[in-house]
CSV table of C-alpha atoms in Angstrom, one decimal:
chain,number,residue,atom,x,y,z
Y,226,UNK,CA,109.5,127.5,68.3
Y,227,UNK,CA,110.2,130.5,66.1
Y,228,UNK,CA,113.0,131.6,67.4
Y,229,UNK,CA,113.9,135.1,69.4
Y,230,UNK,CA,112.2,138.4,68.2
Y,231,UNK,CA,114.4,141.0,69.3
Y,232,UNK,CA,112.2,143.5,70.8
Y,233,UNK,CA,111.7,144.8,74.6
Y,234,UNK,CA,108.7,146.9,75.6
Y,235,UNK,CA,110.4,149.2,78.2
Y,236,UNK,CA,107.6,151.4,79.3
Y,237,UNK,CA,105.5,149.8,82.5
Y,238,UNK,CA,102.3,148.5,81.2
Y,239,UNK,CA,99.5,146.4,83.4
Y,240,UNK,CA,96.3,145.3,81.2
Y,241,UNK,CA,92.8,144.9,83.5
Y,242,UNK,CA,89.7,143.5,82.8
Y,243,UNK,CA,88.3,146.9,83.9
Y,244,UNK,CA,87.4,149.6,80.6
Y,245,UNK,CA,87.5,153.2,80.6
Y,246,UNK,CA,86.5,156.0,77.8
Y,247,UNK,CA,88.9,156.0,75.0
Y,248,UNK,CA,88.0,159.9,75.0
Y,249,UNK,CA,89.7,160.0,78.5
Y,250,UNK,CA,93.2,160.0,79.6
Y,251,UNK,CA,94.7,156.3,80.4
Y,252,UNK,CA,96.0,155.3,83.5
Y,253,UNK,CA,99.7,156.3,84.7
Y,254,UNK,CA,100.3,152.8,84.2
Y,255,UNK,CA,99.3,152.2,80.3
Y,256,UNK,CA,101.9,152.9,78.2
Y,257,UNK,CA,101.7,155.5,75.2
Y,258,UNK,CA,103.4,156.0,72.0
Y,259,UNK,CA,103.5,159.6,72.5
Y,260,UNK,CA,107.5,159.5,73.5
Y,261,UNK,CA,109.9,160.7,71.3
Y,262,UNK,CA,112.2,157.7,69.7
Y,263,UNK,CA,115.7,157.6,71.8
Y,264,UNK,CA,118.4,156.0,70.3
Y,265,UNK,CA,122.2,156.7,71.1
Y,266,UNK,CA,124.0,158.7,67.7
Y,267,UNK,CA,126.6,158.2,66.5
Y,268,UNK,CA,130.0,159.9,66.8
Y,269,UNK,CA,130.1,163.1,65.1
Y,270,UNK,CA,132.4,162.6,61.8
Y,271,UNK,CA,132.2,159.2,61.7
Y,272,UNK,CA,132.1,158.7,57.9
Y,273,UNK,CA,129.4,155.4,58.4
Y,274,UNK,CA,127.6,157.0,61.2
Y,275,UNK,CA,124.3,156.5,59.0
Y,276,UNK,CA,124.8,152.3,58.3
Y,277,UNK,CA,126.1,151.8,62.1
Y,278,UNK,CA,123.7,149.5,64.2
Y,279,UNK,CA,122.0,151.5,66.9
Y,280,UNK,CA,118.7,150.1,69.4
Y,281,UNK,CA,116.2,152.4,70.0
Y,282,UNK,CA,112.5,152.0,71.1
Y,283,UNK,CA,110.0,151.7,68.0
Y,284,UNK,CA,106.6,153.5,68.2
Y,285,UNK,CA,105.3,150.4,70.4
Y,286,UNK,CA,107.8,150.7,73.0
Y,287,UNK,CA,110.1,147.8,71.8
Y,288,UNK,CA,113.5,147.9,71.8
Y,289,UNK,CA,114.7,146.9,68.6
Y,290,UNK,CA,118.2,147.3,66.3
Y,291,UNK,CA,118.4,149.4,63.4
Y,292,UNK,CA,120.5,152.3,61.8
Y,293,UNK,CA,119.7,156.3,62.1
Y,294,UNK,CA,117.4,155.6,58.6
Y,295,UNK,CA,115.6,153.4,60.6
Y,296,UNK,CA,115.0,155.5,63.3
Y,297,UNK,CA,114.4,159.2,60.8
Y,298,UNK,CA,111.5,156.3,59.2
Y,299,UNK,CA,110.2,155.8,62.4
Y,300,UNK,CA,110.0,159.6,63.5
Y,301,UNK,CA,108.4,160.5,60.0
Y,302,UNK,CA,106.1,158.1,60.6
Y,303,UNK,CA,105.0,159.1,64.4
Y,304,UNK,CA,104.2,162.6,62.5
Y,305,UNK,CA,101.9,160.8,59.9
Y,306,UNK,CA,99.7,158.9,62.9
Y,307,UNK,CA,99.3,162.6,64.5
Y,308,UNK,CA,98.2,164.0,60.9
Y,309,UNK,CA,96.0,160.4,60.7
Y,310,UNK,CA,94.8,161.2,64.5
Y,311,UNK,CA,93.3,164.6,63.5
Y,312,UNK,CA,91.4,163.3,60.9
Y,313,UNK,CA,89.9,160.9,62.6
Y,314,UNK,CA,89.0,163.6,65.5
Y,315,UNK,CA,87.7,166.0,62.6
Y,316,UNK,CA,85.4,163.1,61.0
Y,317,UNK,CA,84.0,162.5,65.1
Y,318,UNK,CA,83.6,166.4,65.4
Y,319,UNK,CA,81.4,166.1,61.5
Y,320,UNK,CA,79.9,163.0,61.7
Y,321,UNK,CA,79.5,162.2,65.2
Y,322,UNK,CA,80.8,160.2,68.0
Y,323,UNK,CA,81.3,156.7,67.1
Y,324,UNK,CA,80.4,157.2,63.4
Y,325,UNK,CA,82.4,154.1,62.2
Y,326,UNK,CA,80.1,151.5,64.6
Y,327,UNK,CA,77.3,152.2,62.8
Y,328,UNK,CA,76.0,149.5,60.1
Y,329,UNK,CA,78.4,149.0,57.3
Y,330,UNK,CA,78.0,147.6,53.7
Y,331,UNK,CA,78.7,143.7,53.1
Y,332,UNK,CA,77.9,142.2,49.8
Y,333,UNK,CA,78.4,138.5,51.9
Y,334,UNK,CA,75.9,140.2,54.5
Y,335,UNK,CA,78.2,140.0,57.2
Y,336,UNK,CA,77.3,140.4,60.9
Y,337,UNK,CA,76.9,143.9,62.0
Y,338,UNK,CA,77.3,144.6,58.4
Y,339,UNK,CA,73.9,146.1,56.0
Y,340,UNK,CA,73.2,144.0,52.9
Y,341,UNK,CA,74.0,146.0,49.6
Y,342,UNK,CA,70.1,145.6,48.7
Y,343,UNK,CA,69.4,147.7,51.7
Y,344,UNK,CA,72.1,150.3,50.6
Y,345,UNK,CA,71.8,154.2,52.0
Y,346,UNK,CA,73.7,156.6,50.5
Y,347,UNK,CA,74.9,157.8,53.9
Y,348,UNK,CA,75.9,153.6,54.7
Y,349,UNK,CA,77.7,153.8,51.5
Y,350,UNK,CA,79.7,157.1,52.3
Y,351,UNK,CA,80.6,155.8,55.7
Y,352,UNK,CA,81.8,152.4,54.2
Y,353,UNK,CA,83.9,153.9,52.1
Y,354,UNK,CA,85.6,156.5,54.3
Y,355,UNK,CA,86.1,153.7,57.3
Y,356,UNK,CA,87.7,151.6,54.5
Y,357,UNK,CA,90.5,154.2,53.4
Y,358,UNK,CA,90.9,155.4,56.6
Y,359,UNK,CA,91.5,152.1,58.2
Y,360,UNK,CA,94.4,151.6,55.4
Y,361,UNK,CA,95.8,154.6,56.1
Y,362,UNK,CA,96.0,153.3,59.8
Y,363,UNK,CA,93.5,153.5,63.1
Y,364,UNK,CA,95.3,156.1,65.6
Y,365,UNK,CA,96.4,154.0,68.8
Y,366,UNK,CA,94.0,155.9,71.0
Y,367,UNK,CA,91.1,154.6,68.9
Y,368,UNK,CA,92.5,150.8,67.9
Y,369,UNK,CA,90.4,148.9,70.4
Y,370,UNK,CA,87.3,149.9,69.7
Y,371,UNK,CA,87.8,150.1,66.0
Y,372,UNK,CA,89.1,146.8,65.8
Y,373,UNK,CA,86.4,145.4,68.3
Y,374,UNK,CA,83.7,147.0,65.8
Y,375,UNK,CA,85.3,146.5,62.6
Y,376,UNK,CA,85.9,142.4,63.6
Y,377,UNK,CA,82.7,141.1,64.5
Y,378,UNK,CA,84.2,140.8,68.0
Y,379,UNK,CA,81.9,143.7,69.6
Y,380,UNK,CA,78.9,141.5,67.8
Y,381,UNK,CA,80.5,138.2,69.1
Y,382,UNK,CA,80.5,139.4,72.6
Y,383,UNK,CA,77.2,140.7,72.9
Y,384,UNK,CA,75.5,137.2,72.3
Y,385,UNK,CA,76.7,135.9,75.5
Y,386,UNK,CA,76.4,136.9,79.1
Y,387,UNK,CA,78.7,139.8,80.8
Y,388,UNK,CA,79.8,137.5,83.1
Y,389,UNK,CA,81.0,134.9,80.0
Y,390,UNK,CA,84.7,135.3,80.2
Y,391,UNK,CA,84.9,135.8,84.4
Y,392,UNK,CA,82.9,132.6,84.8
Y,393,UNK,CA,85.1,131.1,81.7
Y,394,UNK,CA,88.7,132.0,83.6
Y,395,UNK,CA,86.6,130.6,87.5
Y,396,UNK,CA,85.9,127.1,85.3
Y,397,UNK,CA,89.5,126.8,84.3
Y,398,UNK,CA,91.3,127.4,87.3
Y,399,UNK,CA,93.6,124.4,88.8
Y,400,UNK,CA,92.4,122.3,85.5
Y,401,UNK,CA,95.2,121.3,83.4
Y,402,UNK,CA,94.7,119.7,79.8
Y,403,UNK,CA,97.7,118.9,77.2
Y,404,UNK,CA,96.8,122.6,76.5
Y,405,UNK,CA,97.9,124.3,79.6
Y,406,UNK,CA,101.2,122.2,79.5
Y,407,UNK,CA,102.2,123.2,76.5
Y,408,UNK,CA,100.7,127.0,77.2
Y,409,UNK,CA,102.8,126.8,80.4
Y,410,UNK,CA,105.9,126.0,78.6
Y,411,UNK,CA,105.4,128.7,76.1
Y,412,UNK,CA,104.7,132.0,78.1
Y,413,UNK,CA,108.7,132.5,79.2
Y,414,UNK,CA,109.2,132.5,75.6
Y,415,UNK,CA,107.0,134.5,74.4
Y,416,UNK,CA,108.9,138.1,74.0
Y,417,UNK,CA,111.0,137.3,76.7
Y,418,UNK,CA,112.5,140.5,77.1
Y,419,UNK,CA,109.2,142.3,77.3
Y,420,UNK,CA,109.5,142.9,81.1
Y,421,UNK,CA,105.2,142.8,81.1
Y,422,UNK,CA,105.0,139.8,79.9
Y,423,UNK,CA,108.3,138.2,81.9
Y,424,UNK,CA,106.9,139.1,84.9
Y,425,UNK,CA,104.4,136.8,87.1
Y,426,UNK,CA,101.3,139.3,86.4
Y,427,UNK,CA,101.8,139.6,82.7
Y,428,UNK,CA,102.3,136.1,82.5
Y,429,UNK,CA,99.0,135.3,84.4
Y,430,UNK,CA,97.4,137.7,82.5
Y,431,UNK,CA,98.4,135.7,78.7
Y,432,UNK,CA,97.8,132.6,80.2
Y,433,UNK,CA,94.1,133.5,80.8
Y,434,UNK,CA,93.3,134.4,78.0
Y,435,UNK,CA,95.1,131.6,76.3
Y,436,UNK,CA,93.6,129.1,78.6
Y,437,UNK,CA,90.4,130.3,78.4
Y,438,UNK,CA,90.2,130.0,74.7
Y,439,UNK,CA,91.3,126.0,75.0
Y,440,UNK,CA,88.4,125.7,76.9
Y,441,UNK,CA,86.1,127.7,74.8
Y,442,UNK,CA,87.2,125.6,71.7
Y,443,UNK,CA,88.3,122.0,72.9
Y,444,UNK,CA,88.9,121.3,69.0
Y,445,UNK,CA,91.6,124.1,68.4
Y,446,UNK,CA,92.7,124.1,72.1
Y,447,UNK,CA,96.4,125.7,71.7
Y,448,UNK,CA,99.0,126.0,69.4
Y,449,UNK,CA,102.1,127.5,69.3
Y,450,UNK,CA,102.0,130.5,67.5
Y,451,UNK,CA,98.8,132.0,69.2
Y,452,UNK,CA,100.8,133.1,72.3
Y,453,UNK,CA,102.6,135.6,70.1
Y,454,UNK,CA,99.0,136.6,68.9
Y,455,UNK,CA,97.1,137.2,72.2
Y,456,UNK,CA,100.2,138.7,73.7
Y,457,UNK,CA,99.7,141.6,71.0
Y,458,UNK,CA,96.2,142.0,71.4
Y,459,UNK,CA,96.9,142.4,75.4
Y,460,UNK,CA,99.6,145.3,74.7
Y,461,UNK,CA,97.0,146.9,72.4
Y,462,UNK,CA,93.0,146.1,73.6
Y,463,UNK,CA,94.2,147.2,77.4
Y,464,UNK,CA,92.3,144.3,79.2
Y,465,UNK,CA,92.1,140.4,79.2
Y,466,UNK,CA,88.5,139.9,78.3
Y,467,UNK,CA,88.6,142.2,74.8
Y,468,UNK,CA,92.2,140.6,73.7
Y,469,UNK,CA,90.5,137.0,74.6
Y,470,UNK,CA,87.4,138.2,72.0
Y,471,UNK,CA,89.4,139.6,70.0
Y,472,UNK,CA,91.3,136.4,69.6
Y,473,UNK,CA,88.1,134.5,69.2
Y,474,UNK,CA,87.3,136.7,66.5
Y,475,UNK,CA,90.1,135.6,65.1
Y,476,UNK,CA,90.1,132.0,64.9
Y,477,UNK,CA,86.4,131.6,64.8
Y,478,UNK,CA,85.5,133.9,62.1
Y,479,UNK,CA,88.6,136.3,60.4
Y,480,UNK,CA,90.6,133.1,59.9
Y,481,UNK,CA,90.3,129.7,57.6
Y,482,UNK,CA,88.7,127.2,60.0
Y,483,UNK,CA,91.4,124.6,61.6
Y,484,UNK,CA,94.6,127.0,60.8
Y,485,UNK,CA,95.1,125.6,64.5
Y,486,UNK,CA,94.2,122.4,65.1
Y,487,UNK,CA,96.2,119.4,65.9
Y,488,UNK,CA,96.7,119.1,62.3
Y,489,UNK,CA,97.0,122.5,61.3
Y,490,UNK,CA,94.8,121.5,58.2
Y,491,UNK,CA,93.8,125.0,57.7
Y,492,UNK,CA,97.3,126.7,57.8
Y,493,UNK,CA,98.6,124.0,55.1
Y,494,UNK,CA,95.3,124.9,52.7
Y,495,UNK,CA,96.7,128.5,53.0
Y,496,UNK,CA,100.3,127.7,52.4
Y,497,UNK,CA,99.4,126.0,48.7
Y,498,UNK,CA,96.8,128.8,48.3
Y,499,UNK,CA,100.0,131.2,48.8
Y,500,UNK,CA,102.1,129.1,47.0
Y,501,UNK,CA,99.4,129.3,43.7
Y,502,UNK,CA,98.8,133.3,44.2
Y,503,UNK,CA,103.2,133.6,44.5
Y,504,UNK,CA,102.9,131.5,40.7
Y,505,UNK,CA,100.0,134.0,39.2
Y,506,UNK,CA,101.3,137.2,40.7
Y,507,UNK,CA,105.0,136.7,40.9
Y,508,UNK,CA,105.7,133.9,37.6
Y,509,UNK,CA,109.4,134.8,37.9
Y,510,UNK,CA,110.1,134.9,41.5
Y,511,UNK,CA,107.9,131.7,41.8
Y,512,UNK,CA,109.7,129.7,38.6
Y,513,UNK,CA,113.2,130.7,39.9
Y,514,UNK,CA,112.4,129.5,43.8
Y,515,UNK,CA,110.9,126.0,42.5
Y,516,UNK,CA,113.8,125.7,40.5
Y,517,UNK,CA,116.4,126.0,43.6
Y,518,UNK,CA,114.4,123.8,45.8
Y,519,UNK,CA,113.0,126.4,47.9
Y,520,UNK,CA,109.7,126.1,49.4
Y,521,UNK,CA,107.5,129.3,50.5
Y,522,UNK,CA,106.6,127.4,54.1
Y,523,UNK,CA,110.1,128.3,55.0
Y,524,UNK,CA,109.2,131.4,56.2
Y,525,UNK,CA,105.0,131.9,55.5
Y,526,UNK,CA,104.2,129.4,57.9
Y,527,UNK,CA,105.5,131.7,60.9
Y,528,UNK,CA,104.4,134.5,59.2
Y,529,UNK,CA,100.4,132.8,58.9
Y,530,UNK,CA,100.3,131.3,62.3
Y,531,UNK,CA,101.8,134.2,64.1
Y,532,UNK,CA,100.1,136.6,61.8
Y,533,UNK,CA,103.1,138.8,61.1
Y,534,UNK,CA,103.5,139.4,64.7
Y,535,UNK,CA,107.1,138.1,65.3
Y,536,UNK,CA,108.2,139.1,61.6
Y,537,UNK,CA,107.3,142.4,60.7
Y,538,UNK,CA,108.4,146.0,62.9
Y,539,UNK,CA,105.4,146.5,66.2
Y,540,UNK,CA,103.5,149.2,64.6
Y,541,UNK,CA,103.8,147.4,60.8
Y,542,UNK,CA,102.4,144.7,62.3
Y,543,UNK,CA,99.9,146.8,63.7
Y,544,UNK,CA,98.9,148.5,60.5
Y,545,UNK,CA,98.6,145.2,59.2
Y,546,UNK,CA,96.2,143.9,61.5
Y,547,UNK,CA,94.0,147.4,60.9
Y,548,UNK,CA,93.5,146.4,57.5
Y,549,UNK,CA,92.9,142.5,58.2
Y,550,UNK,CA,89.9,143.0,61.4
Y,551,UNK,CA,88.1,145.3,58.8
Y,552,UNK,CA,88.9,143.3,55.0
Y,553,UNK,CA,89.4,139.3,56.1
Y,554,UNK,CA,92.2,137.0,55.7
Y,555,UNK,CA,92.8,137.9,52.0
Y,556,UNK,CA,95.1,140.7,53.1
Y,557,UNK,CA,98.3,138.1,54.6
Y,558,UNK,CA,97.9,137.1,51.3
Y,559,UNK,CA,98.5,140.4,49.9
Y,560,UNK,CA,101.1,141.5,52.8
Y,561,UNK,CA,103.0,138.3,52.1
Y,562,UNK,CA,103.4,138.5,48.0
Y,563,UNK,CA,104.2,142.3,48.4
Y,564,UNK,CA,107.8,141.3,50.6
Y,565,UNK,CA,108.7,138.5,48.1
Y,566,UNK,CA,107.8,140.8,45.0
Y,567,UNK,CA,109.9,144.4,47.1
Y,568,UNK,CA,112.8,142.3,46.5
Y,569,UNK,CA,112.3,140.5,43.4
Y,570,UNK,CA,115.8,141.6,41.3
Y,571,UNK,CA,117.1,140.3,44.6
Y,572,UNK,CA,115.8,137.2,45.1
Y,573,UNK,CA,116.4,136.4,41.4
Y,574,UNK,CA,120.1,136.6,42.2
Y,575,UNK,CA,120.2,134.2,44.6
Y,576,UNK,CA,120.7,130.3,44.1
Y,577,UNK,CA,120.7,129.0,47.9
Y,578,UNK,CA,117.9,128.1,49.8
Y,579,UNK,CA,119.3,130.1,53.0
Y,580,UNK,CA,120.5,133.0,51.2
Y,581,UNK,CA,116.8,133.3,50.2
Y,582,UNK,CA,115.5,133.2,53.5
Y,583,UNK,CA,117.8,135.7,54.6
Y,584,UNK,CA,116.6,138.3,52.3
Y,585,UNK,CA,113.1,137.8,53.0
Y,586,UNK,CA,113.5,137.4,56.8
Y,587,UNK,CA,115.7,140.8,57.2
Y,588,UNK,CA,113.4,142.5,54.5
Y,589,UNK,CA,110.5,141.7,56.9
Y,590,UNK,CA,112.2,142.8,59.9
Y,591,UNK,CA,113.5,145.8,58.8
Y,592,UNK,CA,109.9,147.2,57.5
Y,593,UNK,CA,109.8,150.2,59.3
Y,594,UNK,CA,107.5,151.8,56.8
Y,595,UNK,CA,104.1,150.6,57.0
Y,596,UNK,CA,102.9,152.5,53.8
Y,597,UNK,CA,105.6,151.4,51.9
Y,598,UNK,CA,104.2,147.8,52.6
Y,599,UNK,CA,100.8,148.6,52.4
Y,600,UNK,CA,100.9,150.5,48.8
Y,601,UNK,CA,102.9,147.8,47.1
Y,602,UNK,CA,100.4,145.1,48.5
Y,603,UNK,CA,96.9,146.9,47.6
Y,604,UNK,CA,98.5,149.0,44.4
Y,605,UNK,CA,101.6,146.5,43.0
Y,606,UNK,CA,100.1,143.3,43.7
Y,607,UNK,CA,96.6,142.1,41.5
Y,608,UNK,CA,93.0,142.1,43.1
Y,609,UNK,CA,92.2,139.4,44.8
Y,610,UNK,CA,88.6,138.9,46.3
Y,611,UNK,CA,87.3,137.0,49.4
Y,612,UNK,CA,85.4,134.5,46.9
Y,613,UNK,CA,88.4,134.1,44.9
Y,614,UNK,CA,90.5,132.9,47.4
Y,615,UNK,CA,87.9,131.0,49.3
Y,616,UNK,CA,87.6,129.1,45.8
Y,617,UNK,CA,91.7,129.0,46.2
Y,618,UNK,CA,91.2,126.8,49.3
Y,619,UNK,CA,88.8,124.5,48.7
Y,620,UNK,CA,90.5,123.2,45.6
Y,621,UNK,CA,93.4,122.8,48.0
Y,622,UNK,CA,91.6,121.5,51.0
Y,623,UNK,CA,90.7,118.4,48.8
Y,624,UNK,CA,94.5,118.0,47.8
Y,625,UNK,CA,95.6,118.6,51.8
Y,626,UNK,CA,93.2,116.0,53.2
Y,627,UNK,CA,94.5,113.5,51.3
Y,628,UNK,CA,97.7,113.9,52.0
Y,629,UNK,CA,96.8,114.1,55.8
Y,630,UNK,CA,94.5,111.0,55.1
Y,631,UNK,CA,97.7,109.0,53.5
Y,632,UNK,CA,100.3,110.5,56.2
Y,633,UNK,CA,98.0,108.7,58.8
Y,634,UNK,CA,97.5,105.6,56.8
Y,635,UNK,CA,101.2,104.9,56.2
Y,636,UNK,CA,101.8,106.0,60.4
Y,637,UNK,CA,99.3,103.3,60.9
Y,638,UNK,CA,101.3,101.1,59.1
Y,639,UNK,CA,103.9,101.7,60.8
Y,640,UNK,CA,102.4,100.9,64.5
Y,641,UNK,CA,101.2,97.9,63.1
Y,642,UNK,CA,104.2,96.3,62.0
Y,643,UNK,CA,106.0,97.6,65.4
């Protein structure tokens, strides 16, 4: 695996497949992010107070290690999502209750989505408003059904019976595949100290979901990496069945095909297509890296499987994923070039491999700031369209099938003279 993320969701929290009105007040049981951030400070006159390492709970509840900075960013930015929250309220008070699920603008003519040759002005307006507001960050009252919307996963659900995923989860029980093994093996470790998900219930809960999507798609089963992913969605889409579309929104439509297959074709098509954008966007970083041996899988390959989710701060991560339901895949690209270009002069400096992953790692970790991410990946890195990097892969598919093709070959080999 990955390794331990350091974080701890303290306050109780117990997803159901039941829904209730986002409009309404959750359940004593659902946790908020309406607390203020507790941390302990530090003695008075100490002359480092500032750079000493304190834990405190981030806006999602985790417990995680920082300095006071960190934790005057993280109260700066609980203000911004109230300011962000009441214009969201103001644009459902002037446009109307669930403005943003009405029919959108998509030049591909995406599901759920207008074609531009049947453009309104009022379509248009909307498009544009969801799109900048969605960058600026979906409040967390408002994430689930904006991201359900946004996704396709709303769309998705509605072609199949109600009663898909509760006749899904009766079909898989007592079944076990090489799936449900390795998912079995995986959900103690997956945020461990999270006392949800440590205990019986919350593990139940992930392994639903998880096992139910091996069974909806026999091809991509399980792998690790997506336990980390569905465990988020279930902290933020409140029940099993909208994490588990949400999820297969995800893999089926939001993500390159096969990212998580036995091969995990697509994930190393999107590792040289990073590698390539790194070259055009960042020449110097990428020339200096190549140089010293370093390769960018090191650390993008946890950060494209798990989708940032064990790398980046909760609510980062969070913001990250607003931007990706509503724009596509293209923005981990963006995300990813914007931490290796923050710390350019940096990783120019360095000449070991591990001293670079270090730097990249703890600048990841410690991104408390989710505009400062944002801005320097839409405004400091160059545009980069869905087409372009669709174009991107299937140069590199070619080049990553045969090298998959040659790998098996020479294995065969191998056998054979055994």
């Amino acid at each position: 695996m990955f390794g331990i993320q350091p974080r701890d969701l303290v306050d109780d929290f117990n997803p159901r497949r039941r829904r209730w009105s986002l409009w309404t007040t959750p359940p004593a049981s659902m946790p908020t992010t309406s607390h203020n951030i507790r941390y302990k400070v530090p003695r008075k006159g100490h002359a480092n107070a500032y750079h000493l390492s304190v834990k405190f709970e981030d806006l999602c509840g985790f417990m995680v290690e920082g300095n006071v900075d960190d934790v005057n960013v993280l109260n700066e930015v609980r203000e911004r999502i109230r300011e962000q929250g009441r214009v969201w309220w103001a644009l459902e008070a002037s446009k109307g209750a669930n403005w943003y699920l009405q029919p959108r603008i998509s030049s591909n003519g995406g599901e759920g989505m207008m074609r531009v040759t049947s453009l309104k002005l009022s379509v248009l307006t909307n498009t544009v408003t969801l799109k900048r507001l969605i960058r600026k960050g979906v409040p967390p009252a408002l994430r689930p059904k904006v991201w359900l919307s946004v996704s396709g996963a709303a769309k998705k659900r509605s072609t199949v019976p109600e009663t898909y995923y509760d006749e899904l989860i009766r079909a898989t029980e007592g079944k076990t595949t090489p799936a449900t093994h390795q998912i079995d093996h995986d959900l103690p470790r997956t945020f461990p100290c999270h006392p949800w998900l440590n205990s019986e219930e919350g593990q139940a809960s992930l392994r639903r979901v998880l096992v139910g999507y091996s069974f909806r798609d026999s091809e991509v089963g399980y792998c690790q990496g997506l336990n980390y992913v569905a465990a988020l969605l279930l902290l933020v889409m409140k029940t099993e069945e909208d994490a588990f579309w949400m999820l297969a929104v995800l893999l089926e439509n939001v993500l390159v095909s096969d990212c998580y297959t036995d091969t995990l074709t697509g994930c190393h098509v999107e590792q040289r297509v990073f590698k390539d954008l790194l070259a055009k966007n960042c020449p110097r970083i990428a020339a200096h890296l190549e140089a010293m041996g370093f390769d960018v899988s090191l650390v993008a390959t946890e950060w494209f499987l798990c989708l940032f989710s064990k790398t980046l701060p909760s609510e980062t991560t969070l913001r990250v994923w607003d931007v990706l339901f509503d724009e596509g895949a293209k923005v981990l690209f963006h995300v990813a070039l914007a931490i290796f270009k923050m710390r350019e002069d940096d990783l120019l400096c360095i000449q070991h491999i591990g001293d670079a992953i270090d730097v990249l790692q703890t600048t990841a970790h410690h991104l408390y700031e989710p505009d400062e991410l944002l801005t320097f990946a839409f405004d400091k890195i160059g545009s980069m369209t869905t087409n372009t990097i669709t174009k991107e892969r299937k140069k590199q598919e070619t080049v990553v099938m045969a090298e998959l093709d040659q790998r098996t070959r020479r294995l065969n080999s191998l056998k054979m003279d055994a």
